[in-house]
XYZ file of C-alpha atoms in Angstrom:
730
model
C -31.719 5.495 15.471
C -30.357 9.056 15.566
C -26.692 9.831 16.169
C -26.021 10.481 19.856
C -25.292 14.225 20.132
C -22.728 13.918 22.975
C -20.565 11.619 20.871
C -20.909 13.720 17.754
C -20.190 17.018 19.447
C -17.115 18.908 18.356
C -14.248 18.422 20.820
C -13.971 22.219 21.213
C -16.900 22.118 23.641
C -15.334 19.479 25.873
C -11.616 20.227 25.589
C -11.400 23.873 24.532
C -10.439 25.277 21.102
C -6.622 25.012 21.413
C -6.481 21.299 22.280
C -9.305 20.475 19.842
C -7.377 22.216 17.053
C -4.240 20.114 17.652
C -6.277 16.881 17.819
C -8.047 17.756 14.559
C -5.005 18.931 12.600
C -2.387 16.483 13.843
C -4.408 13.323 14.499
C -7.604 13.795 12.479
C -9.803 13.559 15.605
C -12.831 15.867 15.546
C -15.521 14.408 17.830
C -15.765 12.549 21.138
C -16.424 9.360 19.126
C -13.219 9.870 17.107
C -11.262 10.265 20.324
C -12.813 7.144 21.875
C -11.640 5.220 18.806
C -8.084 6.571 19.145
C -6.826 3.493 20.966
C -3.619 3.178 23.001
C -0.754 1.785 20.926
C 0.496 -0.213 23.914
C 0.491 -0.146 27.722
C 3.406 0.458 30.075
C 3.348 -1.230 33.429
C 4.496 0.426 36.608
C 7.308 -2.045 37.114
C 7.936 -2.744 33.467
C 10.815 -1.097 31.643
C 9.887 -0.008 28.132
C 12.448 -1.047 25.550
C 14.856 1.705 24.544
C 16.644 -0.893 22.425
C 13.925 -0.630 19.757
C 14.353 3.103 19.140
C 17.020 2.647 16.448
C 14.227 1.746 14.010
C 12.202 4.838 14.906
C 14.399 7.775 13.939
C 12.334 10.912 13.209
C 9.274 9.373 14.880
C 7.517 10.606 18.002
C 7.912 8.071 20.782
C 6.921 7.711 24.420
C 9.202 5.735 26.730
C 9.071 4.877 30.406
C 12.543 4.864 31.960
C 14.678 5.820 34.929
C 17.191 8.676 35.156
C 20.745 7.283 35.458
C 22.563 10.617 35.606
C 22.117 14.304 34.801
C 24.736 17.000 34.327
C 24.848 20.604 33.171
C 27.611 21.473 30.677
C 28.589 24.961 29.546
C 29.746 26.099 26.128
C 30.532 29.413 24.367
C 32.875 30.398 27.173
C 30.272 29.701 29.849
C 27.536 31.747 28.197
C 25.540 28.718 26.954
C 24.183 25.888 29.101
C 23.214 22.371 28.142
C 21.608 19.736 30.372
C 22.397 16.151 29.423
C 20.290 13.444 31.074
C 20.937 9.735 30.547
C 17.946 7.455 31.015
C 17.934 3.672 31.105
C 15.366 0.900 31.100
C 17.546 -2.167 31.384
C 17.486 -2.798 27.612
C 19.417 0.290 26.586
C 20.397 3.877 27.376
C 19.237 7.097 25.774
C 20.418 10.665 26.059
C 18.062 13.602 26.596
C 19.268 17.174 25.974
C 17.848 20.512 27.116
C 19.328 23.928 26.209
C 19.399 27.506 27.449
C 16.868 28.747 29.952
C 14.998 25.450 29.569
C 17.579 23.506 31.622
C 16.609 24.526 35.158
C 13.221 22.866 35.648
C 14.236 19.452 34.223
C 17.484 19.629 36.217
C 15.395 19.972 39.368
C 12.795 17.348 38.304
C 14.979 14.668 36.782
C 17.218 13.568 39.618
C 19.008 10.218 39.308
C 16.606 7.418 40.265
C 13.486 9.298 39.072
C 11.139 7.232 36.880
C 9.154 9.147 34.300
C 7.443 9.009 30.941
C 9.377 10.870 28.262
C 7.996 11.888 24.869
C 9.799 13.402 21.923
C 11.159 12.909 18.434
C 14.007 10.420 18.131
C 17.037 12.157 16.637
C 20.645 11.300 15.912
C 23.621 13.373 17.097
C 27.231 12.226 16.823
C 25.868 8.822 15.748
C 24.004 8.473 19.059
C 20.231 8.402 19.550
C 18.791 11.283 21.539
C 15.592 13.110 22.409
C 15.985 16.882 22.290
C 13.826 18.882 24.758
C 11.442 15.966 25.386
C 8.237 16.488 27.333
C 8.198 14.385 30.504
C 5.832 13.370 33.276
C 7.426 11.989 36.447
C 5.790 8.818 37.757
C 5.672 9.974 41.330
C 4.977 7.962 44.498
C 5.023 10.934 46.812
C 1.971 10.972 49.129
C 1.399 14.696 48.555
C 1.262 14.017 44.846
C -1.192 11.182 45.433
C -3.761 12.074 42.727
C -1.284 12.343 39.882
C 0.491 9.250 41.118
C -2.660 7.171 41.460
C -3.351 7.773 37.784
C -0.157 5.915 37.058
C 0.303 3.761 40.122
C -1.573 0.493 40.266
C -2.661 0.349 36.675
C -1.516 -0.158 33.141
C -0.445 3.143 31.590
C -1.950 3.594 28.126
C 0.578 4.920 25.609
C -1.315 6.692 22.810
C -0.171 7.421 19.262
C 0.893 11.031 19.860
C 2.409 14.009 18.073
C 4.885 16.795 18.885
C 2.225 19.159 20.164
C 0.316 16.657 22.278
C 2.080 13.987 24.302
C 0.549 10.636 25.155
C -0.340 11.572 28.746
C -2.117 14.744 27.583
C -4.151 12.631 25.136
C -4.961 10.323 28.086
C -6.380 13.342 29.955
C -8.475 14.281 26.896
C -9.801 10.702 26.743
C -10.713 10.920 30.451
C -12.858 13.947 29.633
C -14.918 12.124 26.979
C -14.914 8.612 28.473
C -18.233 9.069 30.338
C -19.980 9.548 26.958
C -18.896 6.001 25.936
C -22.097 4.756 27.599
C -24.037 6.428 24.763
C -22.172 4.557 22.009
C -24.491 2.687 19.638
C -23.583 -0.988 19.409
C -23.268 -2.067 15.747
C -23.156 -5.824 16.360
C -26.474 -7.703 16.251
C -27.144 -8.970 19.791
C -27.322 -12.625 18.668
C -23.925 -12.400 16.994
C -22.353 -10.696 20.020
C -23.717 -13.194 22.505
C -23.029 -16.179 20.268
C -19.354 -15.225 20.121
C -19.040 -14.185 23.749
C -18.046 -10.592 22.954
C -18.380 -7.810 25.564
C -20.775 -4.879 24.855
C -19.267 -1.883 23.050
C -19.420 0.491 26.040
C -17.531 -1.998 28.186
C -14.961 -2.533 25.422
C -14.290 1.218 25.147
C -13.863 1.559 28.927
C -11.529 -1.442 29.057
C -9.346 -0.432 26.105
C -8.666 3.043 27.536
C -8.572 2.281 31.262
C -7.849 -1.434 31.714
C -7.513 -2.892 35.174
C -5.823 -6.065 33.930
C -4.304 -7.521 30.796
C -7.435 -9.672 30.430
C -9.464 -6.427 30.119
C -7.285 -5.342 27.197
C -7.729 -8.720 25.503
C -11.552 -8.623 25.922
C -11.689 -5.107 24.512
C -9.396 -5.845 21.574
C -11.312 -8.957 20.572
C -14.579 -7.018 20.610
C -13.250 -3.935 18.759
C -11.593 -6.092 16.090
C -14.943 -7.740 15.445
C -16.591 -4.323 15.058
C -14.085 -3.229 12.467
C -14.081 -6.488 10.529
C -17.847 -6.883 10.610
C -18.841 -3.320 9.683
C -16.332 -3.321 6.815
C -17.508 -6.721 5.556
C -21.158 -5.609 5.760
C -20.309 -2.613 3.560
C -18.644 -4.936 1.040
C -21.445 -7.517 1.235
C -24.010 -4.797 0.536
C -21.995 -3.725 -2.474
C -21.794 -7.312 -3.774
C -25.524 -7.651 -3.194
C -26.287 -4.417 -5.087
C -24.008 -5.457 -7.967
C -25.719 -8.839 -8.195
C -29.032 -7.028 -8.793
C -27.737 -5.050 -11.812
C -28.604 -6.243 -15.315
C -25.872 -7.024 -17.863
C -25.771 -8.422 -21.377
C -24.573 -12.051 -21.306
C -21.498 -12.383 -23.544
C -20.824 -15.823 -24.997
C -18.143 -16.525 -27.619
C -19.534 -17.551 -31.023
C -18.559 -21.064 -32.146
C -15.978 -20.826 -34.942
C -15.561 -17.117 -34.186
C -12.672 -14.861 -33.229
C -11.750 -16.687 -29.999
C -11.608 -20.084 -31.740
C -9.513 -18.609 -34.546
C -7.116 -17.096 -31.997
C -6.816 -20.316 -29.971
C -6.139 -22.282 -33.173
C -3.071 -20.180 -34.000
C -1.520 -20.218 -30.503
C 1.980 -21.739 -30.709
C 1.677 -23.216 -27.191
C -0.958 -24.734 -24.948
C -2.420 -22.755 -22.060
C -1.381 -23.814 -18.560
C -3.948 -25.648 -16.415
C -4.207 -22.489 -14.317
C -4.969 -20.316 -17.358
C -7.639 -22.764 -18.528
C -9.262 -22.947 -15.076
C -9.332 -19.160 -14.633
C -10.589 -18.645 -18.206
C -13.487 -20.998 -17.470
C -14.395 -19.003 -14.326
C -14.358 -15.811 -16.393
C -16.370 -17.255 -19.309
C -18.980 -18.592 -16.852
C -19.295 -15.102 -15.331
C -19.519 -13.423 -18.735
C -22.402 -15.705 -19.730
C -24.658 -14.504 -16.874
C -27.173 -11.669 -16.836
C -25.388 -9.799 -14.029
C -22.082 -7.988 -14.411
C -18.954 -9.977 -13.636
C -16.797 -8.455 -10.883
C -13.630 -10.495 -10.786
C -10.110 -9.894 -9.481
C -7.441 -11.820 -11.385
C -4.247 -11.950 -9.400
C -1.242 -13.716 -10.740
C 2.458 -13.842 -10.181
C 4.618 -11.678 -12.403
C 4.716 -13.475 -15.756
C 1.976 -16.014 -15.041
C 0.153 -15.120 -18.255
C -2.608 -12.780 -17.014
C -2.564 -10.764 -20.249
C -3.301 -13.920 -22.255
C -6.291 -14.733 -20.014
C -7.578 -11.138 -20.263
C -7.152 -11.104 -24.052
C -9.193 -14.313 -24.451
C -11.957 -12.760 -22.308
C -11.902 -9.650 -24.541
C -12.077 -11.789 -27.695
C -15.071 -13.695 -26.270
C -16.889 -10.376 -25.763
C -16.012 -9.165 -29.287
C -17.319 -12.512 -30.592
C -20.670 -11.785 -28.972
C -20.916 -8.405 -30.719
C -19.584 -6.245 -27.865
C -16.429 -4.189 -27.316
C -13.712 -4.522 -24.682
C -11.575 -1.781 -23.123
C -8.319 -2.289 -21.252
C -7.285 0.490 -18.868
C -3.535 0.723 -18.101
C -1.940 3.026 -15.494
C 0.849 4.471 -17.700
C 1.403 5.269 -21.380
C 4.457 2.984 -21.434
C 2.284 0.102 -20.261
C -0.647 0.928 -22.570
C 1.716 0.967 -25.565
C 3.347 -2.249 -24.373
C -0.048 -3.996 -24.073
C -1.089 -2.697 -27.489
C 2.123 -4.001 -29.040
C 1.973 -7.429 -27.408
C -1.765 -7.922 -28.057
C -1.536 -6.986 -31.755
C 1.515 -9.285 -32.086
C -0.320 -12.196 -30.406
C -3.385 -11.684 -32.608
C -1.517 -11.122 -35.885
C -3.930 -10.688 -38.820
C -6.873 -11.116 -36.410
C -6.042 -7.596 -35.116
C -6.503 -6.110 -38.579
C -10.250 -6.536 -39.061
C -11.515 -4.505 -42.006
C -7.978 -3.796 -43.226
C -6.222 -5.107 -46.301
C -4.686 -8.481 -45.471
C -6.698 -8.653 -42.261
C -8.710 -11.722 -41.335
C -12.461 -11.889 -42.033
C -12.993 -12.894 -38.409
C -10.689 -10.132 -37.149
C -11.406 -6.895 -35.387
C -9.543 -3.624 -35.014
C -7.349 -3.111 -31.924
C -6.816 0.600 -31.224
C -4.636 2.531 -28.799
C -5.839 5.696 -27.075
C -3.462 7.766 -24.919
C -3.236 11.420 -23.948
C -0.131 12.147 -26.021
C -1.432 10.816 -29.370
C -1.535 13.217 -32.311
C -4.924 14.641 -33.293
C -5.487 12.664 -36.540
C -4.706 9.274 -34.904
C -6.860 10.187 -31.939
C -9.782 11.222 -34.133
C -9.581 7.938 -36.057
C -9.458 5.895 -32.813
C -12.537 7.700 -31.434
C -14.395 7.091 -34.717
C -13.487 3.369 -34.675
C -14.893 3.084 -31.136
C -18.190 4.842 -31.740
C -18.899 2.914 -34.963
C -17.925 -0.405 -33.395
C -15.189 -0.924 -36.008
C -12.683 -1.413 -33.153
C -13.583 -4.342 -30.934
C -10.689 -3.762 -28.528
C -9.262 -0.510 -27.205
C -6.235 -0.207 -24.951
C -5.588 3.086 -23.262
C -4.756 5.213 -20.265
C -6.969 7.689 -18.391
C -7.655 9.195 -21.842
C -10.303 6.435 -22.262
C -12.346 8.002 -19.492
C -12.808 11.423 -21.095
C -16.325 12.562 -21.964
C -15.779 12.554 -25.703
C -14.866 8.848 -25.773
C -17.995 6.891 -26.788
C -18.462 3.204 -27.461
C -20.775 1.385 -29.827
C -21.439 -1.354 -27.239
C -18.994 -1.645 -24.318
C -19.236 -5.154 -22.869
C -16.076 -5.639 -20.791
C -13.685 -3.386 -18.896
C -10.287 -4.832 -17.974
C -8.384 -2.764 -15.407
C -4.660 -3.482 -15.166
C -2.890 -2.857 -11.833
C -6.087 -1.843 -10.041
C -4.361 -0.168 -7.078
C -3.268 2.678 -9.330
C -6.786 3.786 -10.216
C -9.362 5.710 -8.243
C -12.919 4.492 -8.126
C -14.194 7.520 -10.046
C -12.010 6.483 -12.980
C -13.199 2.900 -12.930
C -16.840 3.918 -12.678
C -16.517 6.629 -15.332
C -15.380 3.981 -17.801
C -18.077 1.517 -16.730
C -20.756 4.173 -17.225
C -19.939 4.223 -20.946
C -21.797 0.932 -21.473
C -25.507 0.872 -22.437
C -25.869 -1.565 -19.518
C -23.207 -2.076 -16.830
C -20.295 -3.852 -18.564
C -18.515 -6.849 -17.053
C -15.390 -5.986 -15.042
C -12.094 -7.835 -14.787
C -9.446 -6.348 -12.498
C -5.854 -7.604 -12.815
C -2.948 -7.269 -10.430
C 0.541 -8.728 -10.408
C 0.985 -7.805 -6.761
C 0.138 -11.019 -4.939
C -2.381 -10.285 -2.205
C -2.786 -12.521 0.844
C -6.299 -13.952 1.134
C -7.397 -11.749 4.018
C -6.232 -8.576 2.306
C -8.124 -9.601 -0.810
C -11.205 -10.121 1.393
C -10.734 -6.727 3.009
C -9.504 -4.511 0.205
C -11.124 -6.216 -2.776
C -14.058 -7.657 -0.862
C -16.579 -6.748 -3.555
C -14.788 -8.862 -6.177
C -14.652 -12.611 -6.711
C -11.020 -13.729 -6.854
C -9.146 -15.914 -9.348
C -5.488 -16.754 -8.802
C -2.894 -17.732 -11.430
C 0.003 -19.235 -9.534
C 1.576 -21.386 -12.240
C 4.255 -19.999 -14.562
C 3.883 -20.794 -18.280
C 6.339 -23.316 -19.757
C 9.557 -21.742 -20.981
C 9.793 -19.136 -18.220
C 13.200 -19.247 -16.567
C 14.095 -19.071 -12.880
C 15.482 -15.795 -11.534
C 18.487 -15.847 -9.202
C 18.561 -12.910 -6.758
C 21.599 -11.729 -4.757
C 22.234 -8.843 -2.364
C 25.265 -6.703 -3.289
C 26.560 -4.915 -0.137
C 28.299 -2.059 -1.967
C 29.679 -0.339 1.142
C 31.045 -3.395 2.988
C 32.264 -5.109 -0.192
C 32.854 -2.612 -3.040
C 34.392 -5.389 -5.187
C 30.929 -7.053 -5.253
C 29.559 -3.969 -7.049
C 32.446 -4.047 -9.545
C 31.612 -7.705 -10.179
C 27.923 -6.789 -10.701
C 28.862 -4.483 -13.600
C 31.089 -7.238 -15.033
C 28.062 -9.580 -14.970
C 26.017 -6.988 -16.871
C 28.810 -6.785 -19.471
C 28.970 -10.587 -19.784
C 25.203 -10.840 -20.353
C 25.245 -8.099 -22.998
C 28.197 -9.767 -24.753
C 26.102 -12.975 -24.904
C 23.500 -10.958 -26.829
C 21.168 -10.223 -23.887
C 20.031 -6.915 -22.346
C 19.952 -5.366 -18.879
C 17.957 -2.995 -16.676
C 19.470 -0.710 -14.048
C 16.798 0.732 -11.702
C 17.263 3.846 -9.533
C 14.856 5.449 -7.035
C 15.205 9.006 -8.389
C 15.316 10.765 -11.776
C 17.982 13.389 -10.977
C 17.082 15.872 -13.718
C 17.113 18.858 -11.369
C 13.325 18.780 -10.915
C 13.268 16.163 -8.185
C 11.072 16.680 -5.205
C 11.965 18.733 -2.112
C 12.665 15.550 -0.157
C 15.918 15.340 -2.100
C 17.041 18.640 -0.605
C 16.101 17.444 2.872
C 18.030 14.248 2.328
C 21.116 16.208 1.251
C 20.908 18.378 4.328
C 20.722 15.339 6.553
C 24.372 14.641 7.197
C 23.884 10.951 7.814
C 21.870 10.142 4.744
C 22.781 10.853 1.157
C 20.049 11.465 -1.426
C 18.816 8.397 -3.339
C 20.791 7.469 -6.446
C 19.459 8.982 -9.658
C 18.899 7.631 -13.181
C 20.621 10.517 -14.968
C 23.760 10.406 -12.782
C 24.100 6.602 -12.755
C 23.656 6.415 -16.558
C 26.457 8.956 -16.963
C 28.788 7.079 -14.563
C 28.137 3.756 -16.327
C 28.707 5.205 -19.797
C 32.001 6.750 -18.680
C 33.043 3.803 -16.488
C 32.165 0.113 -16.235
C 29.800 -0.028 -19.251
C 31.756 2.269 -21.583
C 31.194 1.502 -25.241
C 27.711 0.002 -24.734
C 24.435 1.575 -25.800
C 23.033 2.841 -22.488
C 19.759 4.850 -22.457
C 17.572 6.379 -19.748
C 13.805 6.047 -19.221
C 11.744 7.942 -16.648
C 8.306 9.444 -16.145
C 9.197 13.062 -16.931
C 10.452 12.353 -20.448
C 8.403 13.446 -23.425
C 5.953 10.573 -24.261
C 7.317 10.267 -27.818
C 10.891 9.949 -26.488
C 9.743 7.407 -23.912
C 8.056 5.297 -26.560
C 11.086 5.584 -28.829
C 13.479 4.357 -26.110
C 11.119 1.523 -25.164
C 10.690 0.501 -28.802
C 14.465 0.444 -29.408
C 15.029 -1.498 -26.181
C 12.366 -4.036 -27.193
C 14.037 -4.300 -30.617
C 17.403 -5.009 -28.964
C 19.138 -1.819 -30.207
C 19.516 -0.432 -26.667
C 21.511 -2.854 -24.505
C 21.210 -1.278 -21.037
C 18.165 0.661 -19.863
C 18.681 2.866 -16.787
C 15.179 3.602 -15.498
C 12.968 4.524 -12.572
C 10.147 2.203 -11.487
C 8.289 3.249 -14.638
C 9.304 -0.261 -15.844
C 7.812 -1.932 -12.759
C 4.607 -3.170 -14.324
C 3.987 -5.108 -17.499
C 7.091 -4.223 -19.515
C 7.919 -7.367 -21.464
C 11.310 -7.762 -23.165
C 12.128 -11.498 -23.123
C 15.755 -10.857 -24.095
C 16.465 -8.990 -20.812
C 18.277 -11.296 -18.433
C 19.827 -9.092 -15.754
C 18.558 -6.296 -13.512
C 20.625 -4.217 -11.086
C 18.514 -2.314 -8.536
C 20.473 0.565 -6.978
C 19.607 1.621 -3.398
C 17.362 -1.444 -3.297
C 16.640 -0.790 0.408
C 14.571 2.235 -0.642
C 11.960 0.029 -2.350
C 9.252 -2.085 -0.721
C 9.386 -5.877 -0.768
C 6.470 -6.249 -3.214
C 7.915 -3.549 -5.465
C 11.276 -5.342 -5.652
C 9.433 -8.551 -6.538
C 7.524 -6.719 -9.287
C 10.696 -5.189 -10.702
C 12.545 -8.488 -10.657
C 9.745 -10.006 -12.742
C 10.961 -7.979 -15.737
C 13.902 -10.375 -16.287
C 13.999 -14.108 -17.043
C 10.934 -13.727 -19.282
C 12.542 -15.730 -22.107
C 14.399 -19.013 -22.226
C 17.633 -17.687 -20.614
C 17.772 -17.582 -16.788
C 17.295 -14.210 -15.073
C 19.598 -12.507 -12.574
C 18.564 -9.741 -10.165
C 21.188 -7.876 -8.089
C 19.990 -5.803 -5.118
C 22.606 -3.130 -4.405
C 22.548 -1.558 -0.935
C 24.870 0.378 1.360
C 22.870 -0.614 4.436
C 24.613 -2.409 7.285
C 24.263 -6.196 7.415
C 22.328 -6.140 10.717
C 19.811 -3.491 9.591
C 16.084 -4.256 9.062
C 16.471 -3.028 5.462
C 19.059 -5.707 4.735
C 16.820 -8.348 6.331
C 14.088 -7.258 3.891
C 16.438 -7.622 0.927
C 17.580 -11.034 2.151
C 13.911 -12.115 2.260
C 13.434 -11.064 -1.383
C 16.614 -12.905 -2.393
C 15.475 -16.046 -0.560
C 12.154 -16.674 -2.339
C 10.372 -16.161 -5.654
C 6.983 -16.722 -4.008
C 5.141 -13.415 -4.286
C 2.442 -14.432 -1.787
C 5.086 -15.197 0.841
C 6.780 -11.845 0.134
C 3.519 -9.921 0.314
C 2.940 -11.349 3.796
C 6.433 -10.229 4.861
C 5.770 -6.824 3.313
C 2.504 -6.396 5.211
C 3.963 -7.554 8.491
C 6.623 -4.869 8.183
C 4.350 -2.034 7.128
C 1.459 -0.361 8.831
C -2.058 -1.507 7.996
C -2.821 1.981 6.700
C -0.331 1.528 3.898
C -1.920 -1.761 2.985
C -5.286 -0.144 2.655
C -3.743 2.603 0.558
C -6.492 5.067 -0.129
C -8.019 4.680 3.312
C -5.246 6.885 4.592
C -5.548 9.673 2.042
C -7.386 12.113 4.242
C -10.107 9.562 4.958
C -10.303 7.966 8.394
C -9.011 4.454 8.151
C -11.500 2.130 9.749
C -8.777 -0.295 10.725
C -7.414 0.815 14.052
C -7.458 -2.477 15.898
C -7.636 -5.082 13.146
C -4.363 -6.418 11.738
C -5.108 -7.740 8.277
C -2.534 -10.529 8.431
C -2.827 -11.639 12.070
C -6.603 -11.512 12.249
C -7.276 -13.785 9.303
C -9.796 -15.828 11.253
C -11.817 -12.827 12.465
C -11.983 -11.403 8.919
C -13.076 -14.709 7.355
C -15.772 -15.255 10.014
C -16.944 -11.640 9.796
C -17.286 -12.007 6.023
C -19.533 -15.073 6.474
C -21.679 -13.340 9.114
C -21.934 -10.183 7.018
C -22.982 -12.063 3.888
C -25.691 -13.843 5.890
C -26.954 -10.631 7.553
C -27.143 -8.751 4.226
C -28.882 -11.667 2.455
C -31.561 -11.660 5.174
C -31.935 -7.879 5.442
C -30.247 -5.967 2.553
C -31.336 -2.533 3.838
C -30.456 -3.400 7.469
C -33.941 -2.221 8.426
C -33.953 -4.334 11.592
C -30.407 -3.333 12.647
C -30.401 0.435 13.303
C -27.163 0.251 15.347
C -25.334 -1.346 12.440
C -26.762 1.236 10.030
C -25.496 4.060 12.247
C -22.020 2.499 12.409
C -21.970 2.113 8.611
C -22.971 5.734 8.106
C -20.252 6.901 10.462
C -17.646 4.747 8.742
C -18.792 5.147 5.185
C -18.932 8.821 4.609
C -18.933 9.338 0.856
C -15.170 9.246 0.504
C -14.919 6.017 2.424
C -17.655 4.474 0.250
C -15.615 5.344 -2.788
C -12.514 3.877 -1.258
C -14.399 0.645 -0.745
C -15.276 0.734 -4.390
C -11.553 0.180 -4.807
C -9.840 3.536 -4.688
């Protein structure tokens, strides 16, 4: 079925070039269909007072509130030459000040008399420690008979409040929606009729009418339920089609040879694998033995032994005559993996070398900063097949890198790679290689189904024996400065016991920091984030004087970075002051304490990741979250949640509940329309799980969707090329 022209027409024709330009540039809305899918964020009721009390969390955001004018007064300044109108509005939950200056004071002074109810829209600011809206746009909610038409629009119905921007307030967006709403009757319904009727969902046209212009709260509920199903189902069909296509590809089965490299490695392990590691390894080995490429996501808590599981999978592939490549997001991590894997393998990593094992293979490192001779040798070892395992960064993806027989690609910390990079590496195999994706960021089940829906999932949730618990405490440095002093004493005590420490800061502070720093300094209320370079200097001169303190951050020369990391791993450096460059995979078992400065500036999952760098040996770990935020602030509540549990899955739920869905789906927001406007990944677990089942069934019966033209149209609209690539795990 062809696209319906009215819905695909540029908004310029319906709304005029000026309005269309703002909608396109500010909100990414280009066609009537885009605008119909720009749903109200919430609805204000005529008699309902919208909560002003919640604005404290929305500084610098554009908001729309419905409230009543309590008082209005004109003040003069500059000896009477300047005028300022101050209006106080209230909604029963709180009060808010509006200010208007100069010639702009007269009209609002006339319009906003005490007792007037209106919608106000503007950017929440702070002045003299009080919240205010400066020069807000407003629309009185009139009941005057002569103003009947405007009033009726707001009178007996729910008022949709749209996500808006400075140049286009919510009520102006509502008028734009009114202009395109008649074309909703041409919308193509993506849901198969049997599915829609079986689940009692309203038709798409009705859902669009009800979401934008509901008569009752039940209308909103009907519409939401239906639109959530659309989003979940279309997305799951896209993923199901991808799984189906992948299952049709050929791959070389890779089975470990009896008495080969894997057996030799297992025989020299000084410990037994956990039940979890054995179970997950079996799932992986079963996949590797099939004639279709494995696509598996391995998620495991920080320190649950994912690297060990991945290494055994790589050894199994080398056993079968193939090669394995591990892709790491940073040089620090690639070097770390190379070090730990060669240490674990011992002489088995020295195949073909003097003193190496007969069963061994070569393990090579390939990064962008390597010297030419080492690089040339590594490339030669790969193309001849001499090296069975290669560990590297994006450098692995370059054209000149060729493999003898690539059988397995392991991608570490998947969310840091674009799909092009993953596919470029996979295309280096004679046939599609098997794929194992690892992440230490625990992902709730529904997010895994939505974001990684084309991968089978294995979870490692058991910590290996010998891993120590990590105690986490919040250090309120502003309210209780002596707590911070005590934190540095604790670092000293640990170092004196022979252990090591990390201090993490949000910023580098080498003079090249981003422009946001300048903005933060100009903002009187908020100081710039603490910086590695400055904190290292303060510690060396103050509380940690006499200790070997070094810095590590992303802008250092790679050789210097590796040198610092090597000396820290060797125990020569006692305190490492770093950015989040240490967040993933850095493994120094002797580190027992971590102090995270300005901890409120990190996300919940990121704090959990960072904390996982300590307590990796037999001594217990300690993580101190330093923050100046007030005890009652949402940021402190977040930190308290991290301190209260070591369960990464629990924390990832908290993290998602506090962030917008767009952030969860990462790449979907990078200039590509996010398909999730109505679906909440955490709350709508049931819808997503059911949609996945339905989608799998529909695709199994009709892989090309020949008999479902409406669904095909919806997929095409959603999955422009960029979106397709995002689904391939951008």
